[in-house]
Coordinates of C-alpha atoms (C1' of nucleotides) in Angstrom, one line a residue:
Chain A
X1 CA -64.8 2.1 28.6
X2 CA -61.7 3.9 28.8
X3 CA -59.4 3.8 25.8
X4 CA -56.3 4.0 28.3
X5 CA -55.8 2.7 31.0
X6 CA -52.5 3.6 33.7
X7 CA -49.3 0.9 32.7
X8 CA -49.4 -2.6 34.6
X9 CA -48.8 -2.6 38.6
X10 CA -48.6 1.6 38.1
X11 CA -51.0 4.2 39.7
X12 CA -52.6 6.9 40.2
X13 CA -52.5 9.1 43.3
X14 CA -55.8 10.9 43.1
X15 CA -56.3 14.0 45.6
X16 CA -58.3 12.3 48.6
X17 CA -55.1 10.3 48.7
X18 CA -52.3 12.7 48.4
X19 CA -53.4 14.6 51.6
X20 CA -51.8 11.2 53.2
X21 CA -49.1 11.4 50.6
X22 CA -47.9 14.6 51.9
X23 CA -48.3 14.2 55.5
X24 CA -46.0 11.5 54.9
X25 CA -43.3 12.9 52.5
X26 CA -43.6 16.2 55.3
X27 CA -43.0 13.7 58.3
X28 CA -39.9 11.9 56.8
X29 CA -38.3 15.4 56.0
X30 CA -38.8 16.6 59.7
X31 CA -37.8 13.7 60.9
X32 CA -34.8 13.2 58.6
X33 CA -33.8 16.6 59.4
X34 CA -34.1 16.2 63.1
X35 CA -31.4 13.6 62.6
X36 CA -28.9 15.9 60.5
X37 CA -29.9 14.4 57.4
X38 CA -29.3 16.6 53.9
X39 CA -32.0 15.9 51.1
X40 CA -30.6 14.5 47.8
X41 CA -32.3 14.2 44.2
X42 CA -30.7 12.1 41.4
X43 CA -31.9 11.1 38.3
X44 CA -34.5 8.8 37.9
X45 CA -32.2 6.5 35.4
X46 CA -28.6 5.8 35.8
X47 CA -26.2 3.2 33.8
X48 CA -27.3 0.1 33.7
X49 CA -23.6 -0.7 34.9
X50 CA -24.4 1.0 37.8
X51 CA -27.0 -1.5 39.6
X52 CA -25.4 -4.8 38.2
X53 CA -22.2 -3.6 40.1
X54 CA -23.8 -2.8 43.0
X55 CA -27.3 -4.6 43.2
X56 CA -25.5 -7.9 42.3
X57 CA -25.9 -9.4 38.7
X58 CA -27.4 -12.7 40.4
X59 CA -30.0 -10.7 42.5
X60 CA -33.6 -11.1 41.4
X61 CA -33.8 -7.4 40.8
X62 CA -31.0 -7.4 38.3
X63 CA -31.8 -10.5 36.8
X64 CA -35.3 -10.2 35.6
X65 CA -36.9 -6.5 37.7
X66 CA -35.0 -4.4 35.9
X67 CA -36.5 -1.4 33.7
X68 CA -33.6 -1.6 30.5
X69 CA -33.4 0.8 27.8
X70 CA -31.6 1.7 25.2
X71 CA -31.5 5.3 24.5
X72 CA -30.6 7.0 21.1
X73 CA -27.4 6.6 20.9
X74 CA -26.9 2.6 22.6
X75 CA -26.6 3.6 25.8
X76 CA -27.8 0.8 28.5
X77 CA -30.1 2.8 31.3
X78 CA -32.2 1.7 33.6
X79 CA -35.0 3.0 35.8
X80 CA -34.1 3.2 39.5
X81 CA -34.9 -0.1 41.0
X82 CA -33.4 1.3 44.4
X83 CA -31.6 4.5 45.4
X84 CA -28.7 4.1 47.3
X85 CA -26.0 3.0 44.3
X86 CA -27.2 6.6 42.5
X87 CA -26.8 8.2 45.7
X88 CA -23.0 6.5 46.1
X89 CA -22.6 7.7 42.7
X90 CA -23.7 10.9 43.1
X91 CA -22.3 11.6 46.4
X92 CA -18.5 10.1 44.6
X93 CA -18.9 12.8 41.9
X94 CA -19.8 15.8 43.5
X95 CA -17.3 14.6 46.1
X96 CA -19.7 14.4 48.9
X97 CA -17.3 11.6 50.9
X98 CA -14.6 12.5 52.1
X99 CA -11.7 11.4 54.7
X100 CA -12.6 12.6 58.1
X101 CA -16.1 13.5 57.4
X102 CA -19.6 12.3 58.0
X103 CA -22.2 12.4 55.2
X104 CA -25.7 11.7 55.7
X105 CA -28.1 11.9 53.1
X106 CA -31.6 11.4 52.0
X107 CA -34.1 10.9 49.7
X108 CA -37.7 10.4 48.7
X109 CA -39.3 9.5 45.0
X110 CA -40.2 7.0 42.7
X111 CA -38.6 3.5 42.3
X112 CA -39.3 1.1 39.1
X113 CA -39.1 -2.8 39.4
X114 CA -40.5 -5.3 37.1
X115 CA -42.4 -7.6 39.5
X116 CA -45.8 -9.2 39.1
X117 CA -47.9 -7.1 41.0
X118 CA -49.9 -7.7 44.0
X119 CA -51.0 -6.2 47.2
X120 CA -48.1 -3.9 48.2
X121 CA -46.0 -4.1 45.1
X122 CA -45.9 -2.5 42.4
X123 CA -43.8 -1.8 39.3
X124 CA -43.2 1.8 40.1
X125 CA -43.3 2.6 43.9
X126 CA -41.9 5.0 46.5
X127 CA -39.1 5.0 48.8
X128 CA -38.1 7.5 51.3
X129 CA -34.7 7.0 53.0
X130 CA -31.7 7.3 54.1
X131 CA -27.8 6.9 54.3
X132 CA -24.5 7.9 56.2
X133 CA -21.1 7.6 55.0
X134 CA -17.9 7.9 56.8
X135 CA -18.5 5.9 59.9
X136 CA -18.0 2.0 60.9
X137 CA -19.3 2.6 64.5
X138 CA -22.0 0.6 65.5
X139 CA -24.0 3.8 67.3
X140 CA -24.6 4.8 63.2
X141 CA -26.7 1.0 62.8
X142 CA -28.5 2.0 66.2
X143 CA -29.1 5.7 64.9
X144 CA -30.7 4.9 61.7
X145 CA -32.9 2.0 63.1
X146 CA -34.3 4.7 66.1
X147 CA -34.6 7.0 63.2
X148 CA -37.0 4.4 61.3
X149 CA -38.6 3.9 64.7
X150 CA -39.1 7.8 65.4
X151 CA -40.9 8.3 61.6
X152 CA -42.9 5.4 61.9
X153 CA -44.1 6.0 65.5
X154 CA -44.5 10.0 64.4
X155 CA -47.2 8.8 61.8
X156 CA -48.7 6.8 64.6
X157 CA -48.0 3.2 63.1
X158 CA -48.8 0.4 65.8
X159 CA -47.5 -3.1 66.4
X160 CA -44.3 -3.5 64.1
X161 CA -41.3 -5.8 64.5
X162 CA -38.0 -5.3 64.3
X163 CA -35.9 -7.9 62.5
X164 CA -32.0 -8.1 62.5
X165 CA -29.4 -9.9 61.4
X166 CA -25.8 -9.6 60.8
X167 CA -24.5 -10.9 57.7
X168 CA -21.2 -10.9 57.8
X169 CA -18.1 -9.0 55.7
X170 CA -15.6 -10.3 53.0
X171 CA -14.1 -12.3 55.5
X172 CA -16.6 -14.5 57.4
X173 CA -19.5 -13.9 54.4
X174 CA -17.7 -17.2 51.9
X175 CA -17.0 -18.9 55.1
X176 CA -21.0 -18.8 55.8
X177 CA -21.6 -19.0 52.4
X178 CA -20.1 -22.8 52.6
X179 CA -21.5 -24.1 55.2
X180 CA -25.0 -23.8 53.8
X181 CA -23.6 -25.1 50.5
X182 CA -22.8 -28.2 52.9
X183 CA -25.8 -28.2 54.9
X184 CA -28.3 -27.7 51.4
X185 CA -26.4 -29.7 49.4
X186 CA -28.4 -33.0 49.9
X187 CA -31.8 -31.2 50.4
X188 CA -31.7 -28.9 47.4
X189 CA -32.9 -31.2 45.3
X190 CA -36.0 -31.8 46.9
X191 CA -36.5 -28.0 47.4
X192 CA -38.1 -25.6 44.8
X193 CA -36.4 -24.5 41.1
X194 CA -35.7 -21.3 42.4
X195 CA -33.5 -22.7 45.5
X196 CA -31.9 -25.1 43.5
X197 CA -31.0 -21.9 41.0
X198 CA -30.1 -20.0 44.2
X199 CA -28.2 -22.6 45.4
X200 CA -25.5 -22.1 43.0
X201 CA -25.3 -18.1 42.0
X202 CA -26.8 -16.3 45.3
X203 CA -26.7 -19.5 48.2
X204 CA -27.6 -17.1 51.3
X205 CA -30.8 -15.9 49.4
X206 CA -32.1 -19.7 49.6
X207 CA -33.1 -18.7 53.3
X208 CA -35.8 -16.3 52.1
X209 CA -37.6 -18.7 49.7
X210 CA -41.3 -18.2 51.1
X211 CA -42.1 -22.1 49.3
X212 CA -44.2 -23.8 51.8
X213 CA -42.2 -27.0 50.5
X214 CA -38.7 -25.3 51.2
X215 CA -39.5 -24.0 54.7
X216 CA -38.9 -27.2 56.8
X217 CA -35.5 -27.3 55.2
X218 CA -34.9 -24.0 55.9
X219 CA -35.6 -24.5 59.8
X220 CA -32.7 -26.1 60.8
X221 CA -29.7 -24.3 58.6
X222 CA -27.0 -22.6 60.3
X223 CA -27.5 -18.9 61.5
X224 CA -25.1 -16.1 59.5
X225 CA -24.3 -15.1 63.3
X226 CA -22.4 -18.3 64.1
X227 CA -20.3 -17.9 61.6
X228 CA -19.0 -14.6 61.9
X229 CA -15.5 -13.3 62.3
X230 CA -14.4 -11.8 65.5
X231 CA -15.0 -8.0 64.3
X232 CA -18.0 -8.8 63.1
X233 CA -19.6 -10.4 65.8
X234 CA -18.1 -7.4 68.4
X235 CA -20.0 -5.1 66.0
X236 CA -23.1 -7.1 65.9
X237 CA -23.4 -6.8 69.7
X238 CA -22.0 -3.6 70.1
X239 CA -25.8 -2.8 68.3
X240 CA -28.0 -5.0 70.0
X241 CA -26.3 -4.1 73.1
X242 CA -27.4 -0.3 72.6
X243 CA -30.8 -1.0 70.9
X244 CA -31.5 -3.2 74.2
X245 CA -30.3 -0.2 76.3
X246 CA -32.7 2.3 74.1
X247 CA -35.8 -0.3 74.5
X248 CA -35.9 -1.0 71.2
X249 CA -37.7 -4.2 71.0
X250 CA -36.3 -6.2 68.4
X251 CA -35.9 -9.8 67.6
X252 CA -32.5 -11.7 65.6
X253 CA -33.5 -13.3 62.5
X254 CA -31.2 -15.6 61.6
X255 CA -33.1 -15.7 58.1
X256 CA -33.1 -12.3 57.6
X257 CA -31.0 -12.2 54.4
X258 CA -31.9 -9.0 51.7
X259 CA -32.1 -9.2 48.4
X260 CA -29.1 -6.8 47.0
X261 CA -25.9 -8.5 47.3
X262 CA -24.0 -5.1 49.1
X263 CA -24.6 -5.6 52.5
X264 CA -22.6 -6.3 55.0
X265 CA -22.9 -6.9 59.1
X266 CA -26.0 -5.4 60.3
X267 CA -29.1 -6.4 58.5
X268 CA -33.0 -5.3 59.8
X269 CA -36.2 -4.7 58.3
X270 CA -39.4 -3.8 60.4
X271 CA -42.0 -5.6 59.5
X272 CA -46.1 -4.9 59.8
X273 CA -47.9 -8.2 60.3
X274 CA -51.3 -6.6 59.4
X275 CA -50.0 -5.8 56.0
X276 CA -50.0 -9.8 54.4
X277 CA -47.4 -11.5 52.7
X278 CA -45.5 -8.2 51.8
X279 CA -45.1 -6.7 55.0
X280 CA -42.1 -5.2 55.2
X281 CA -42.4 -1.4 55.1
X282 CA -38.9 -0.5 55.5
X283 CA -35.5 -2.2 55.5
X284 CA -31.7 -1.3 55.6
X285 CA -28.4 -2.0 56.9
X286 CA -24.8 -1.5 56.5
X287 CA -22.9 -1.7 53.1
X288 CA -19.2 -1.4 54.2
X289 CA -18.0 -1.8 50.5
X290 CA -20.4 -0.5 47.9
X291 CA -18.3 3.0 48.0
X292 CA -14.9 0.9 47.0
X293 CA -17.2 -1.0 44.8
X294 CA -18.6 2.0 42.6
X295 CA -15.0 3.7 42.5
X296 CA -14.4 5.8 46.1
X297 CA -12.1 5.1 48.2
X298 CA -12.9 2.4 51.1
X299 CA -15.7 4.1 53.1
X300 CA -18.2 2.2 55.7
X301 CA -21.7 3.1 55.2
X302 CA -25.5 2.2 56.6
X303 CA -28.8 3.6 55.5
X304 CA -32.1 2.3 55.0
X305 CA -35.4 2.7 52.3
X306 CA -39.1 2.9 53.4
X307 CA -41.5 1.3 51.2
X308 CA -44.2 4.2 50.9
X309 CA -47.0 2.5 49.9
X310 CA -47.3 0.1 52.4
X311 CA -46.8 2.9 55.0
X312 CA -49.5 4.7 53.4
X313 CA -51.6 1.8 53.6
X314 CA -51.1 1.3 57.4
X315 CA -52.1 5.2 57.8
X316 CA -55.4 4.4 56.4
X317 CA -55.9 1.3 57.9
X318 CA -54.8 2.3 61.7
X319 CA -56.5 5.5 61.1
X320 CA -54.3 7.5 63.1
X321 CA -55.7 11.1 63.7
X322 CA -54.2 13.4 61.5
X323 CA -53.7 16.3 65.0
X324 CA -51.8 13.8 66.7
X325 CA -49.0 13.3 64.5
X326 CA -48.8 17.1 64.2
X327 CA -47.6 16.8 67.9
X328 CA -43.8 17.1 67.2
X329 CA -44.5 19.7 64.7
X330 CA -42.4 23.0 64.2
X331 CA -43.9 25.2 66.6
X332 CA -43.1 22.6 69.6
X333 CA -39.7 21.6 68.6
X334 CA -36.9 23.4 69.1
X335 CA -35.8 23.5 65.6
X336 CA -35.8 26.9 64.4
X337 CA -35.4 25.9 60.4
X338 CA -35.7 22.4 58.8
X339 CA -31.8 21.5 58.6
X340 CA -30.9 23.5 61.6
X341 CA -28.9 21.7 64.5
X342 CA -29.1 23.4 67.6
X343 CA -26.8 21.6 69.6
X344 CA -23.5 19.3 68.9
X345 CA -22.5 16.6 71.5
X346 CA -19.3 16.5 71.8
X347 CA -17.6 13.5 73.9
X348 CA -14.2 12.6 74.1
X349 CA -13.5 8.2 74.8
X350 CA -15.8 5.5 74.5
X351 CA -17.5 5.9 77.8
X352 CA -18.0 9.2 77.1
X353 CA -19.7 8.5 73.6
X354 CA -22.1 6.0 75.0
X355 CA -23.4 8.7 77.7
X356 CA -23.6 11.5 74.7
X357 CA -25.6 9.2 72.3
X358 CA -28.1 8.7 75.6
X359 CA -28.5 12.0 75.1
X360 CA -28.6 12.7 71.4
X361 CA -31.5 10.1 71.6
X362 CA -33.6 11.8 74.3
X363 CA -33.2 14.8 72.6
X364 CA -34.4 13.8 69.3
X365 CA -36.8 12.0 71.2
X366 CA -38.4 15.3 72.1
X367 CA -37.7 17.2 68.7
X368 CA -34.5 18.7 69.4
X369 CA -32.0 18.4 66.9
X370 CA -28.5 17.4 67.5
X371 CA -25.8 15.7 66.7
X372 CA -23.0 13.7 67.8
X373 CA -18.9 12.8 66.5
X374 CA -19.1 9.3 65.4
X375 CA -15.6 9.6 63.9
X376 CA -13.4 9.5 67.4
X377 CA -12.2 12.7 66.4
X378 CA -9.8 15.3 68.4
X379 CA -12.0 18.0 70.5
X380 CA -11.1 20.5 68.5
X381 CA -12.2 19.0 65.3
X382 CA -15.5 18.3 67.0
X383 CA -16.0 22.0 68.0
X384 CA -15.1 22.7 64.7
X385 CA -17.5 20.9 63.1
X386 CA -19.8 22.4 65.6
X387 CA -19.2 25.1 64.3
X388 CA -19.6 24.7 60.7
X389 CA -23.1 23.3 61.4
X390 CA -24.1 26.7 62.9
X391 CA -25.5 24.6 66.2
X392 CA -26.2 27.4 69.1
X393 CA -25.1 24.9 71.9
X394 CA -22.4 22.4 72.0
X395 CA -22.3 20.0 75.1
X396 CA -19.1 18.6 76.0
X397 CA -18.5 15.4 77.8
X398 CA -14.9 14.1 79.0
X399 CA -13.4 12.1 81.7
X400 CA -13.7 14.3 84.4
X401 CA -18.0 15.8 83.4
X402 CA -18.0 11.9 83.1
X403 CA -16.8 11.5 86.9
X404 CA -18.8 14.3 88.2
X405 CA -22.3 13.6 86.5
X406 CA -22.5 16.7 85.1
X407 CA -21.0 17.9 81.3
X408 CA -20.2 21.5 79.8
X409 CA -22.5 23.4 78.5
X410 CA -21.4 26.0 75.6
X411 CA -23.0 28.4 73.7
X412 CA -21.1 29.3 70.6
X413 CA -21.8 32.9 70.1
X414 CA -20.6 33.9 73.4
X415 CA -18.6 31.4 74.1
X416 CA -19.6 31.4 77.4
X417 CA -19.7 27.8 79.3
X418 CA -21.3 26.1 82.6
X419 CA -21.8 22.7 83.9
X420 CA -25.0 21.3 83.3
X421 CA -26.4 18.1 85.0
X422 CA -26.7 15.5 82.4
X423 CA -30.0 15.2 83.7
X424 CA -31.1 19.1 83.5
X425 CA -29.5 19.1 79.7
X426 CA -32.8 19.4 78.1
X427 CA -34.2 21.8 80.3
X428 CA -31.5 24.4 80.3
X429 CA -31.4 24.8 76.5
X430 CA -35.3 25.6 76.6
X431 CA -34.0 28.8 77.7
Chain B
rG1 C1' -30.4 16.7 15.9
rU2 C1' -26.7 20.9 13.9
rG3 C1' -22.5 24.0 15.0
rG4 C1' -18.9 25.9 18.3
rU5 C1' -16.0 25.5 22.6
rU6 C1' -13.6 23.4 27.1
rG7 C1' -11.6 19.0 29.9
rU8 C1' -4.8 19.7 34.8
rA9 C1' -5.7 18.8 43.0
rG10 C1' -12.2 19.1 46.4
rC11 C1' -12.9 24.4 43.9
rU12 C1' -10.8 28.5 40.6
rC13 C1' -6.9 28.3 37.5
rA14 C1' -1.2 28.6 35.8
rG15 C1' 2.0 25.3 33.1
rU16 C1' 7.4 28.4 27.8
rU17 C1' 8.8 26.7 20.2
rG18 C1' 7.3 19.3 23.2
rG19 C1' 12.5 18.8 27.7
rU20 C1' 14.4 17.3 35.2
rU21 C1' 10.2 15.1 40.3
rA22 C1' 3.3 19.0 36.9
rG23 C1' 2.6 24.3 40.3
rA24 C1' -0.3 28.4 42.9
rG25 C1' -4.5 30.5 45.6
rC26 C1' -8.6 28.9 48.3
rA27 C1' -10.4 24.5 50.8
rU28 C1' -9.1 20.1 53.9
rC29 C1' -6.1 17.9 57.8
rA30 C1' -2.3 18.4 61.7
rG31 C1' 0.7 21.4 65.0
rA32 C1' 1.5 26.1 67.6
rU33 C1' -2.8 25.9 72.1
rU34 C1' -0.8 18.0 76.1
rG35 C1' -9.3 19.4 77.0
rU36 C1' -12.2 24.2 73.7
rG37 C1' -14.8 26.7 67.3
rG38 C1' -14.0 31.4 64.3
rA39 C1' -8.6 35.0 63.5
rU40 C1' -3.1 34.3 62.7
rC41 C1' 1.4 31.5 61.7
rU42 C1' 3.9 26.9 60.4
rG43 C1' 3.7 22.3 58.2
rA44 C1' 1.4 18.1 55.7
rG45 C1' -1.8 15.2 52.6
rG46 C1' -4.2 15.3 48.0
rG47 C1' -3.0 14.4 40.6
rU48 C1' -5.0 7.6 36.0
rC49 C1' -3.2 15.9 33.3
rG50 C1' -11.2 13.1 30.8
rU51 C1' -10.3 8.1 28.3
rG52 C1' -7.9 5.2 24.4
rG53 C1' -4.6 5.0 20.5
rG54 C1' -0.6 7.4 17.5
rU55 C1' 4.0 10.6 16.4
rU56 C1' 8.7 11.3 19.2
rC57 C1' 14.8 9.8 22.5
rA58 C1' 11.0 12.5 25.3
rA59 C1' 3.7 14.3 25.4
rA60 C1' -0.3 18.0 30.2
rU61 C1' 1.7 20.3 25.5
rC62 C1' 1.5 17.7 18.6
rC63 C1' -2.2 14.2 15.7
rC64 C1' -6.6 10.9 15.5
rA65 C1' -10.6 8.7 17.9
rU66 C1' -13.9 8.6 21.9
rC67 C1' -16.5 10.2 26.4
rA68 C1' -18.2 14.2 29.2
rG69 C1' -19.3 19.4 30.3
rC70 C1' -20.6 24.3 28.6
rC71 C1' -22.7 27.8 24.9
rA72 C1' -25.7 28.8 20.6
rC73 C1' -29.2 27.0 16.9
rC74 C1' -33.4 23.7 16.1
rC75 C1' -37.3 22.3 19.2
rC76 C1' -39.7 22.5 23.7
rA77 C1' -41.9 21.8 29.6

RNA sequence: GUGGUUGUAGCUCAGUUGGUUAGAGCAUCAGAUUGUGGAUCUGAGGGUCGUGGGUUCAAAUCCCAUCAGCCACCCCA
């Protein structure tokens, strides 16, 4: 018998398995990049401070997941339970955010959480994901969740579902908060010792309790969505109306409520059924106060985190040959580098926006890299920041390209423009 | 761990024996160009002077503590 043995809910990834492993990690950096996203690295441990600010210090994960330590000389650190507060943190020091300016970031690498383990969790785990600061506008929800949607259905993963939810701001969020405190308070009681605890320090979390006992109480309580304020709610549709116009299939989950207490309005996790009773493989949403939170100025945000693992396990089990998920590989897309953007849609009024991120998404959708202004700002900052990306085309779509079907086409070393069909976009850049 | 050294705008740095409202270059943003990037010109925004105490009529400046960075040594992937 062995004399050690690898830590509790740990493992080892042994070579027939890391082939998957870096088809994977390869996959979520094309894909990450098709979207414009930078790769970040931050420490594996941070300030303790860090995650009870941010996290919430009545979330289970700060409460009783964490991985403490003291170090040396009494500092409090802790192991990563999650990535986005070090990725706030970092992105506030090295003055990543800024006014005016889009950041979108990624990440991929171990996470620690003290959890009994089981199938699909473990006490240190992977994530890979993602996050954009800078932007309020509902199209950066719908971006990220087709961005989830493109990885998974790259690495040929079958039969997911799409679960969303808004859960409100600083404003609607205690309003919520109290009608459930009305609706539980005479059912708590009979309900288990963990809603009863979550009834007072973290009420919306009741909603997940997965106690067979709890769930017939849990049918009938008031949806986070009723209770929203009037920005809120306009947001909330503003994304469902363009994940309906994109085909994503997705359903509201009133019950949808995650476990870190920075979220705000938009909510989703995509769930595997196959996978058992941990079966989401990646989840996200907005955090429109974290930056404040941790010391930046106000600064909406979104992002999401992809539990490795489990993907990993649904490669195996779906068994998806490795040749066709080397379909979108380099030599087919258009993208010259990893990084590179090739073309920047720029669209001046709402209408306009709306018809550009059509297009940004059937771009993407075919492995062309662009991007789009999700700021609303002037044309000339647009080229501008066309130009900074190094992007060989930039397609411009006003009032009048709107009227006549048809938007400018400009290539930035020559400078040189013609109207292109909104429908003949894709084609004409092949050349 | 030991010793040294440095903390002023996003960056690089000025800032007199302590003395008005802490400056410059670059960067950013806006305008010149009412719908077109780079170049130029004009203007604007941006600072808990690392943090906390102390001395003083008055502290970026002097004193103490503390935190952080950098360098060397020790050790080491």
């Amino acid at each position: 018998m062995a004399k050690y043995a690898v830590p509790r809910g740990t493992k080892d990834i042994l070579p027939d398995e890391t082939a998957l492993w870096q088809r994977l990690e390869s996959a979520c950096r094309r894909v990450f990049g098709l979207y414009n996203y930078g790769e970040i690295r931050t420490p594996i441990f941070e300030a303790t401070d860090l995650f009870a600010r941010s996290i919430g210090v009545s979330s289970d994960i700060v409460s009783k997941e964490m991985y403490e330590f003291k170090d040396r000389k009494g500092r409090s650190l802790t192991l990563r339970p999650e990535a986005t507060a070090p990725v706030v943190r970092a992105a506030l020091e090295n003055n990543l955010i800024g006014p005016d300016k889009l950041t979108k970031l990624y990440y991929i690498g171990p996470m620690f959480r003290y959890e009994r383990p089981q199938a699909g969790r473990q006490r240190q785990f992977h994530q890979a994901g993602v996050e954009v600061f800078g932007s309020a506008d509902p199209l950066v929800d719908a971006e990220i969740i087709l961005l989830n949607l493109q990885l998974f259905q790259e690495l040929g993963l079958n039969d997911l579902s799409v679960n969303l939810n808004s859960v409100g701001c600083s404003v609607c969020r205690p309003d919520y908060r109290q009608k459930l405190k009305e609706y539980f308070h005479d059912k708590v009681k009979k309900m288990c010792a963990d809603c009863l605890n979550r009834y007072e320090t973290n009420t919306l979390r009741i909603l997940d309790c997965k106690e067979a006992g709890c769930q017939a109480a849990l049918e009938g309580a008031p949806a986070a969505v009723a209770s929203l304020c009037p920005e809120c709610l306009a947001h909330f549709q503003a994304a469902i109306k363009t994940l309906d116009y994109q085909q994503v299939n997705f359903v509201v989950n009133k019950r949808l409520v995650r476990g870190l207490d920075y979220y705000t309005r938009t909510t989703f996790e995509i769930i595997a059924p196959s996978l058992g009773a941990q079966n989401a493989i990646s989840g996200g949403g907005r955090y429109d106060g974290l930056v404040e939170t941790l010391g930046g100025k106000p600064t909406p945000a979104a992002g999401f985190a992809v539990g490795m693992e489990r993907v990993i396990t649904l490669m195996t089990n779906d068994a998806v040959p490795a040749g066709q998920t080397a379909r979108m590989g380099r030599q087919e897309c258009l993208m010259t580098n990893e990084g590179d953007i090739i073309l920047y849609l720029v669209t001046l009024g709402e209408e306009a926006k709306k018809l550009g991120f059509d297009q940004l998404v059937k771009l993407r959708k075919k492995g062309i890299s662009a991007e789009i202004d999700y700021l609303g700002r002037s044309l000339k900052a647009q080229l501008k920041t066309a130009d900074r990306l190094g992007v060989k085309y930039v397609y411009i779509i006003g009032e009048a390209e709107l009227k006549q079907g048809q938007g400018i086409l400009k290539k930035m070393a020559t400078a040189e423009q013609k109207e292109i069909k909104f429908d003949s976009l894709e084609e004409e850049i092949k050349l």
